[in-house]
Amino acid sequence: GESVNSETSESQSSSENLTDDAYTEGLQFKTLAQDAYYVSGYTGTETEVVIPAVYNGKKVTAIGRSAFGSNHILTKVIIGANVASIGEEAFEYCDALTQVVMPSSVTQIQYGAFQRCTALTEITIPDGVLSIAGDTFSGCSALQKIMIGSGVAQIGTDVFKNCNQLTSVSVAEDNTTFASQDGIIYNKEKTEFIHIPKKLTGEITIPNGITKIAFGQYKPGTTYFFGCDSVTKITLPDSMKQIGNSAFEGCSALTEINLPQSITKIEFSA
C-alpha cells in the first residue's frame, strides 16, 4: 500500500525550507515548542517508517519517550534530518527492527532507546551524537557491530549489557574521548578499558598503557575477557601489572597468552 501522506512540493526560495516532507501514515505528532513537533507514537501498519524533517510547516526535532516501544512489525526506520533527540525507550522491544538510519542532526540518544531490539545486527552512531545514555543497546542480543562517531563524549552504564554477539566496536579516529583497537573501546589515551565485546574473535593485542585487567571490580564482559569464547590469542603489554579474579574465565578458545615480566599480581582463578 501507498504509505506516503504528502509529497514534497517544490522548495520555496527562503533561507530555510519548511516544506512538509513525505512521511509514513500512522505517525503521531505533538507540539514540542512553538516552532517544533516531536513524534509521540505510531499506529500504522507499514514495516518501514520514514520520520519527516518537517511536518505541518514546523521541524520535527525529537522522537518521544516509548514512541515506538513494543512495536513488533517495524523493520526499518529512517529518522528525519531535524531530529536531535531519540527519547527514552523510544524503540524498546522493537524485536523486528533490523535497520536504523540516523541523521547527523541527532545529538542525544536517551536511556534505553534501543533496549532489547533483538533483531538489530549493526548500528552506526553519527558524528553529531554527543552522548549515549545507559542501557541504550542493553539486551540487543543479535547486535554484532557498532560504529561510534567522532562526537560521542559520554557512554552511560550498561550500554552494551547482554549484547552477547557483539564482535566489535569501532570508534572514529578523530573522537577525542574514546578510541578503539581490535574491537575494544578504550579511553582516548588507551590507559583503561571502556568495553570489551563478548564475541571478540581471533588475536587481540592490548595497548601499552593498560596496567590492569578487571582488578577489584566485577563487571562481566565490560572491563575484562570473562566469557570471551572466540578469542584465540591475547598479547599483553609491558605496562601490565595486575590481572584480576576470573579475568579470562570462559575464554575456551584461548590458546596463547603472554605474561610480561612487569606483572606483579595475578588474582585467584584468573
mmCIF file of C-alpha atoms in Angstrom:
data_model
loop_
_atom_site.group_PDB
_atom_site.id
_atom_site.type_symbol
_atom_site.label_atom_id
_atom_site.label_comp_id
_atom_site.label_asym_id
_atom_site.label_seq_id
_atom_site.Cartn_x
_atom_site.Cartn_y
_atom_site.Cartn_z
ATOM 1 C CA GLY A 1 0.000 0.000 0.000
ATOM 2 C CA GLU A 2 0.962 3.628 -0.506
ATOM 3 C CA SER A 3 2.453 4.749 2.776
ATOM 4 C CA VAL A 4 3.294 8.335 1.994
ATOM 5 C CA ASN A 5 0.954 11.054 3.180
ATOM 6 C CA SER A 6 2.209 14.161 1.474
ATOM 7 C CA GLU A 7 4.570 14.619 -1.411
ATOM 8 C CA THR A 8 7.356 17.112 -1.001
ATOM 9 C CA SER A 9 6.371 20.169 -3.015
ATOM 10 C CA GLU A 10 8.779 22.464 -4.798
ATOM 11 C CA SER A 11 11.169 24.108 -2.364
ATOM 12 C CA GLN A 12 10.291 27.656 -1.533
ATOM 13 C CA SER A 13 13.095 30.121 -2.005
ATOM 14 C CA SER A 14 13.549 31.008 1.615
ATOM 15 C CA SER A 15 16.572 30.876 3.917
ATOM 16 C CA GLU A 16 15.172 27.680 5.423
ATOM 17 C CA ASN A 17 12.985 25.170 3.678
ATOM 18 C CA LEU A 18 9.995 24.308 5.891
ATOM 19 C CA THR A 19 8.063 22.482 3.192
ATOM 20 C CA ASP A 20 6.419 19.343 4.558
ATOM 21 C CA ASP A 21 8.232 16.096 3.860
ATOM 22 C CA ALA A 22 6.811 12.752 2.892
ATOM 23 C CA TYR A 23 6.170 10.611 5.962
ATOM 24 C CA THR A 24 4.661 7.281 6.891
ATOM 25 C CA GLU A 25 0.958 7.136 7.619
ATOM 26 C CA GLY A 26 0.157 6.413 11.255
ATOM 27 C CA LEU A 27 2.887 8.569 12.775
ATOM 28 C CA GLN A 28 1.564 10.772 15.566
ATOM 29 C CA PHE A 29 2.961 14.222 16.293
ATOM 30 C CA LYS A 30 2.711 16.526 19.278
ATOM 31 C CA THR A 31 3.872 20.099 19.702
ATOM 32 C CA LEU A 32 7.238 20.311 21.409
ATOM 33 C CA ALA A 33 7.738 24.060 21.271
ATOM 34 C CA GLN A 34 6.262 26.942 19.306
ATOM 35 C CA ASP A 35 8.250 26.018 16.260
ATOM 36 C CA ALA A 36 8.695 22.244 16.594
ATOM 37 C CA TYR A 37 6.993 18.855 16.788
ATOM 38 C CA TYR A 38 8.043 15.517 18.212
ATOM 39 C CA VAL A 39 6.926 12.027 17.229
ATOM 40 C CA SER A 40 4.736 10.708 20.050
ATOM 41 C CA GLY A 41 3.601 7.395 18.619
ATOM 42 C CA TYR A 42 2.920 5.191 15.619
ATOM 43 C CA THR A 43 -0.313 3.360 14.850
ATOM 44 C CA GLY A 44 0.413 2.487 11.227
ATOM 45 C CA THR A 45 0.832 -0.886 9.568
ATOM 46 C CA GLU A 46 3.895 -0.182 7.399
ATOM 47 C CA THR A 47 7.034 -2.054 8.441
ATOM 48 C CA GLU A 48 9.354 0.681 7.150
ATOM 49 C CA VAL A 49 8.835 4.079 8.717
ATOM 50 C CA VAL A 50 10.026 7.451 7.444
ATOM 51 C CA ILE A 51 10.074 10.215 10.052
ATOM 52 C CA PRO A 52 9.890 13.603 8.307
ATOM 53 C CA ALA A 53 12.247 16.535 8.846
ATOM 54 C CA VAL A 54 9.299 18.930 8.608
ATOM 55 C CA TYR A 55 5.630 18.349 9.471
ATOM 56 C CA ASN A 56 2.832 20.890 9.183
ATOM 57 C CA GLY A 57 5.348 23.642 8.461
ATOM 58 C CA LYS A 58 7.458 23.005 11.572
ATOM 59 C CA LYS A 59 10.592 20.990 12.253
ATOM 60 C CA VAL A 60 10.334 17.532 13.799
ATOM 61 C CA THR A 61 13.121 17.666 16.383
ATOM 62 C CA ALA A 62 12.600 14.656 18.645
ATOM 63 C CA ILE A 63 11.261 11.137 18.994
ATOM 64 C CA GLY A 64 9.290 10.958 22.220
ATOM 65 C CA ARG A 65 9.543 8.505 25.072
ATOM 66 C CA SER A 66 8.381 4.979 24.097
ATOM 67 C CA ALA A 67 7.075 6.363 20.769
ATOM 68 C CA PHE A 68 7.648 3.012 19.019
ATOM 69 C CA GLY A 69 8.004 0.867 22.140
ATOM 70 C CA SER A 70 6.961 -2.786 21.745
ATOM 71 C CA ASN A 71 6.190 -2.403 18.038
ATOM 72 C CA HIS A 72 6.697 -5.924 16.667
ATOM 73 C CA ILE A 73 6.332 -5.192 12.922
ATOM 74 C CA LEU A 74 8.769 -2.306 12.481
ATOM 75 C CA THR A 75 11.814 -3.444 10.454
ATOM 76 C CA LYS A 76 13.383 -0.168 9.336
ATOM 77 C CA VAL A 77 13.246 3.428 10.486
ATOM 78 C CA ILE A 78 14.628 6.426 8.612
ATOM 79 C CA ILE A 79 14.910 9.322 11.039
ATOM 80 C CA GLY A 80 14.264 12.831 9.717
ATOM 81 C CA ALA A 81 17.085 15.321 9.254
ATOM 82 C CA ASN A 82 15.997 17.689 12.054
ATOM 83 C CA VAL A 83 15.680 15.115 14.852
ATOM 84 C CA ALA A 84 18.140 15.958 17.651
ATOM 85 C CA SER A 85 16.929 13.646 20.413
ATOM 86 C CA ILE A 86 15.899 9.988 20.456
ATOM 87 C CA GLY A 87 13.829 9.665 23.613
ATOM 88 C CA GLU A 88 13.922 7.191 26.475
ATOM 89 C CA GLU A 89 12.944 3.667 25.414
ATOM 90 C CA ALA A 90 11.812 5.112 22.065
ATOM 91 C CA PHE A 91 12.327 1.782 20.259
ATOM 92 C CA GLU A 92 12.410 -0.593 23.232
ATOM 93 C CA TYR A 93 11.259 -4.149 22.418
ATOM 94 C CA CYS A 94 11.084 -3.426 18.668
ATOM 95 C CA ASP A 95 12.103 -7.018 18.075
ATOM 96 C CA ALA A 96 11.755 -6.962 14.252
ATOM 97 C CA LEU A 97 13.851 -3.810 13.784
ATOM 98 C CA THR A 98 16.958 -4.510 11.698
ATOM 99 C CA GLN A 99 17.896 -1.102 10.315
ATOM 100 C CA VAL A 100 18.094 2.377 11.828
ATOM 101 C CA VAL A 101 19.150 5.295 9.627
ATOM 102 C CA MET A 102 20.215 8.089 11.946
ATOM 103 C CA PRO A 103 20.899 11.584 10.598
ATOM 104 C CA SER A 104 23.802 13.825 11.600
ATOM 105 C CA SER A 105 21.336 16.100 13.417
ATOM 106 C CA VAL A 106 20.971 13.608 16.311
ATOM 107 C CA THR A 107 22.921 14.749 19.387
ATOM 108 C CA GLN A 108 21.362 12.657 22.175
ATOM 109 C CA ILE A 109 20.369 9.019 22.474
ATOM 110 C CA GLN A 110 18.480 8.718 25.732
ATOM 111 C CA TYR A 111 18.175 5.912 28.272
ATOM 112 C CA GLY A 112 17.250 2.500 26.851
ATOM 113 C CA ALA A 113 16.354 3.922 23.428
ATOM 114 C CA PHE A 114 17.053 0.643 21.570
ATOM 115 C CA GLN A 115 16.870 -1.725 24.518
ATOM 116 C CA ARG A 116 16.008 -5.307 23.569
ATOM 117 C CA CYS A 117 15.885 -4.682 19.840
ATOM 118 C CA THR A 118 16.768 -8.339 19.388
ATOM 119 C CA ALA A 119 16.921 -8.306 15.562
ATOM 120 C CA LEU A 120 19.320 -5.367 15.257
ATOM 121 C CA THR A 121 22.703 -6.603 13.985
ATOM 122 C CA GLU A 122 24.615 -3.379 13.445
ATOM 123 C CA ILE A 123 24.262 0.338 14.020
ATOM 124 C CA THR A 124 26.172 3.485 13.193
ATOM 125 C CA ILE A 125 26.194 6.366 15.656
ATOM 126 C CA PRO A 126 26.688 9.554 13.603
ATOM 127 C CA ASP A 127 29.324 12.175 14.379
ATOM 128 C CA GLY A 128 26.765 14.612 15.802
ATOM 129 C CA VAL A 129 25.834 12.357 18.733
ATOM 130 C CA LEU A 130 27.403 13.621 21.969
ATOM 131 C CA SER A 131 26.028 11.133 24.492
ATOM 132 C CA ILE A 132 24.755 7.552 24.550
ATOM 133 C CA ALA A 133 22.759 7.079 27.745
ATOM 134 C CA GLY A 134 22.690 3.968 29.930
ATOM 135 C CA ASP A 135 21.136 0.729 28.654
ATOM 136 C CA THR A 136 20.788 2.147 25.127
ATOM 137 C CA PHE A 137 21.556 -1.216 23.482
ATOM 138 C CA SER A 138 21.062 -3.423 26.532
ATOM 139 C CA GLY A 139 19.688 -6.831 25.554
ATOM 140 C CA CYS A 140 20.305 -6.342 21.812
ATOM 141 C CA SER A 141 21.218 -9.996 21.603
ATOM 142 C CA ALA A 142 21.914 -10.077 17.832
ATOM 143 C CA LEU A 143 23.994 -6.886 17.711
ATOM 144 C CA GLN A 144 27.394 -7.626 16.183
ATOM 145 C CA LYS A 145 28.916 -4.314 15.133
ATOM 146 C CA ILE A 146 28.705 -0.739 16.366
ATOM 147 C CA MET A 147 30.379 2.236 14.743
ATOM 148 C CA ILE A 148 30.735 5.221 17.098
ATOM 149 C CA GLY A 149 31.197 8.670 15.578
ATOM 150 C CA SER A 150 33.649 11.413 16.399
ATOM 151 C CA GLY A 151 31.357 13.418 18.687
ATOM 152 C CA VAL A 152 30.495 10.863 21.382
ATOM 153 C CA ALA A 153 31.959 12.087 24.675
ATOM 154 C CA GLN A 154 29.781 10.142 27.085
ATOM 155 C CA ILE A 155 28.843 6.450 27.193
ATOM 156 C CA GLY A 156 26.464 5.518 30.001
ATOM 157 C CA THR A 157 26.460 2.418 32.172
ATOM 158 C CA ASP A 158 25.351 -0.948 30.791
ATOM 159 C CA VAL A 159 25.030 0.462 27.260
ATOM 160 C CA PHE A 160 26.064 -2.924 25.815
ATOM 161 C CA LYS A 161 24.763 -5.174 28.604
ATOM 162 C CA ASN A 162 23.835 -8.675 27.368
ATOM 163 C CA CYS A 163 24.980 -7.884 23.825
ATOM 164 C CA ASN A 164 26.357 -11.400 23.682
ATOM 165 C CA GLN A 165 27.015 -11.472 19.919
ATOM 166 C CA LEU A 166 28.942 -8.186 19.825
ATOM 167 C CA THR A 167 32.154 -8.792 17.854
ATOM 168 C CA SER A 168 33.488 -5.272 17.572
ATOM 169 C CA VAL A 169 33.006 -1.650 18.461
ATOM 170 C CA SER A 170 34.860 0.835 16.289
ATOM 171 C CA VAL A 171 35.338 4.455 17.255
ATOM 172 C CA ALA A 172 36.056 7.246 14.763
ATOM 173 C CA GLU A 173 39.747 8.131 14.824
ATOM 174 C CA ASP A 174 39.035 11.814 15.420
ATOM 175 C CA ASN A 175 36.947 11.131 18.538
ATOM 176 C CA THR A 176 38.722 12.979 21.364
ATOM 177 C CA THR A 177 37.275 10.971 24.293
ATOM 178 C CA PHE A 178 37.332 7.336 23.161
ATOM 179 C CA ALA A 179 39.433 5.075 20.954
ATOM 180 C CA SER A 180 39.147 1.523 19.668
ATOM 181 C CA GLN A 181 41.647 -1.229 18.916
ATOM 182 C CA ASP A 182 40.872 -4.804 17.854
ATOM 183 C CA GLY A 183 37.176 -4.128 18.519
ATOM 184 C CA ILE A 184 37.654 -2.978 22.143
ATOM 185 C CA ILE A 185 36.706 0.530 23.354
ATOM 186 C CA TYR A 186 39.300 2.384 25.422
ATOM 187 C CA ASN A 187 39.639 5.905 26.707
ATOM 188 C CA LYS A 188 41.483 8.113 24.202
ATOM 189 C CA GLU A 189 44.874 7.570 25.853
ATOM 190 C CA LYS A 190 44.277 3.796 25.844
ATOM 191 C CA THR A 191 45.072 3.525 29.537
ATOM 192 C CA GLU A 192 41.741 1.998 30.550
ATOM 193 C CA PHE A 193 39.101 -0.293 29.110
ATOM 194 C CA ILE A 194 35.633 1.121 28.447
ATOM 195 C CA HIS A 195 34.066 -2.022 26.979
ATOM 196 C CA ILE A 196 35.301 -5.435 25.866
ATOM 197 C CA PRO A 197 32.751 -7.066 23.496
ATOM 198 C CA LYS A 198 31.712 -10.622 24.333
ATOM 199 C CA LYS A 199 32.302 -12.055 20.842
ATOM 200 C CA LEU A 200 35.754 -10.656 20.149
ATOM 201 C CA THR A 201 37.356 -13.036 17.683
ATOM 202 C CA GLY A 202 40.907 -14.100 16.938
ATOM 203 C CA GLU A 203 44.063 -12.373 18.125
ATOM 204 C CA ILE A 204 43.901 -9.366 20.437
ATOM 205 C CA THR A 205 46.750 -7.020 21.331
ATOM 206 C CA ILE A 206 46.289 -4.913 24.454
ATOM 207 C CA PRO A 207 47.869 -1.474 24.022
ATOM 208 C CA ASN A 208 50.835 -0.348 26.088
ATOM 209 C CA GLY A 209 49.387 1.868 28.809
ATOM 210 C CA ILE A 210 46.865 -0.623 30.194
ATOM 211 C CA THR A 211 48.093 -1.663 33.646
ATOM 212 C CA LYS A 212 45.360 -3.964 34.921
ATOM 213 C CA ILE A 213 42.545 -6.212 33.800
ATOM 214 C CA ALA A 214 39.424 -6.243 35.974
ATOM 215 C CA PHE A 215 41.287 -5.688 39.189
ATOM 216 C CA GLY A 216 38.961 -5.143 42.122
ATOM 217 C CA GLN A 217 35.750 -4.867 40.109
ATOM 218 C CA TYR A 218 33.268 -7.374 38.772
ATOM 219 C CA LYS A 219 31.678 -6.346 35.517
ATOM 220 C CA PRO A 220 31.447 -9.373 33.209
ATOM 221 C CA GLY A 221 32.086 -8.527 29.588
ATOM 222 C CA THR A 222 32.638 -4.864 30.355
ATOM 223 C CA THR A 223 36.187 -4.436 31.591
ATOM 224 C CA TYR A 224 37.626 -7.838 31.050
ATOM 225 C CA PHE A 225 37.556 -11.019 28.995
ATOM 226 C CA PHE A 226 35.149 -13.113 31.076
ATOM 227 C CA GLY A 227 33.279 -15.425 28.671
ATOM 228 C CA CYS A 228 35.009 -14.187 25.510
ATOM 229 C CA ASP A 229 34.916 -17.661 23.963
ATOM 230 C CA SER A 230 36.162 -16.739 20.453
ATOM 231 C CA VAL A 231 39.456 -15.065 21.356
ATOM 232 C CA THR A 232 42.414 -17.278 20.398
ATOM 233 C CA LYS A 233 45.411 -15.200 21.446
ATOM 234 C CA ILE A 234 45.930 -12.233 23.773
ATOM 235 C CA THR A 235 49.142 -10.218 23.772
ATOM 236 C CA LEU A 236 49.601 -8.267 26.995
ATOM 237 C CA PRO A 237 51.754 -5.114 27.077
ATOM 238 C CA ASP A 238 54.823 -4.456 29.222
ATOM 239 C CA SER A 239 52.737 -1.906 31.139
ATOM 240 C CA MET A 240 50.545 -4.715 32.560
ATOM 241 C CA LYS A 241 50.869 -5.117 36.331
ATOM 242 C CA GLN A 242 47.716 -6.809 37.648
ATOM 243 C CA ILE A 243 45.354 -9.479 36.381
ATOM 244 C CA GLY A 244 42.118 -9.724 38.337
ATOM 245 C CA ASN A 245 39.972 -12.590 39.508
ATOM 246 C CA SER A 246 38.346 -14.580 36.634
ATOM 247 C CA ALA A 247 39.797 -12.150 34.085
ATOM 248 C CA PHE A 248 39.986 -14.829 31.368
ATOM 249 C CA GLU A 249 37.421 -17.304 32.699
ATOM 250 C CA GLY A 250 35.339 -18.909 29.953
ATOM 251 C CA CYS A 251 37.855 -17.987 27.226
ATOM 252 C CA SER A 252 37.549 -21.512 25.863
ATOM 253 C CA ALA A 253 39.272 -20.832 22.518
ATOM 254 C CA LEU A 254 42.274 -19.086 24.070
ATOM 255 C CA THR A 255 45.415 -20.999 23.180
ATOM 256 C CA GLU A 256 48.099 -18.406 23.808
ATOM 257 C CA ILE A 257 48.720 -15.605 26.279
ATOM 258 C CA ASN A 258 51.987 -13.975 27.249
ATOM 259 C CA LEU A 259 52.734 -12.850 30.780
ATOM 260 C CA PRO A 260 55.105 -9.875 30.729
ATOM 261 C CA GLN A 261 57.718 -9.605 33.472
ATOM 262 C CA SER A 262 56.018 -6.389 34.580
ATOM 263 C CA ILE A 263 53.112 -8.319 36.158
ATOM 264 C CA THR A 264 53.219 -8.137 39.954
ATOM 265 C CA LYS A 265 49.847 -9.639 40.881
ATOM 266 C CA ILE A 266 47.613 -12.370 39.482
ATOM 267 C CA GLU A 267 44.408 -12.985 41.418
ATOM 268 C CA PHE A 268 42.789 -16.340 42.134
ATOM 269 C CA SER A 269 41.316 -18.224 39.101
ATOM 270 C CA ALA A 270 42.371 -15.594 36.572
#
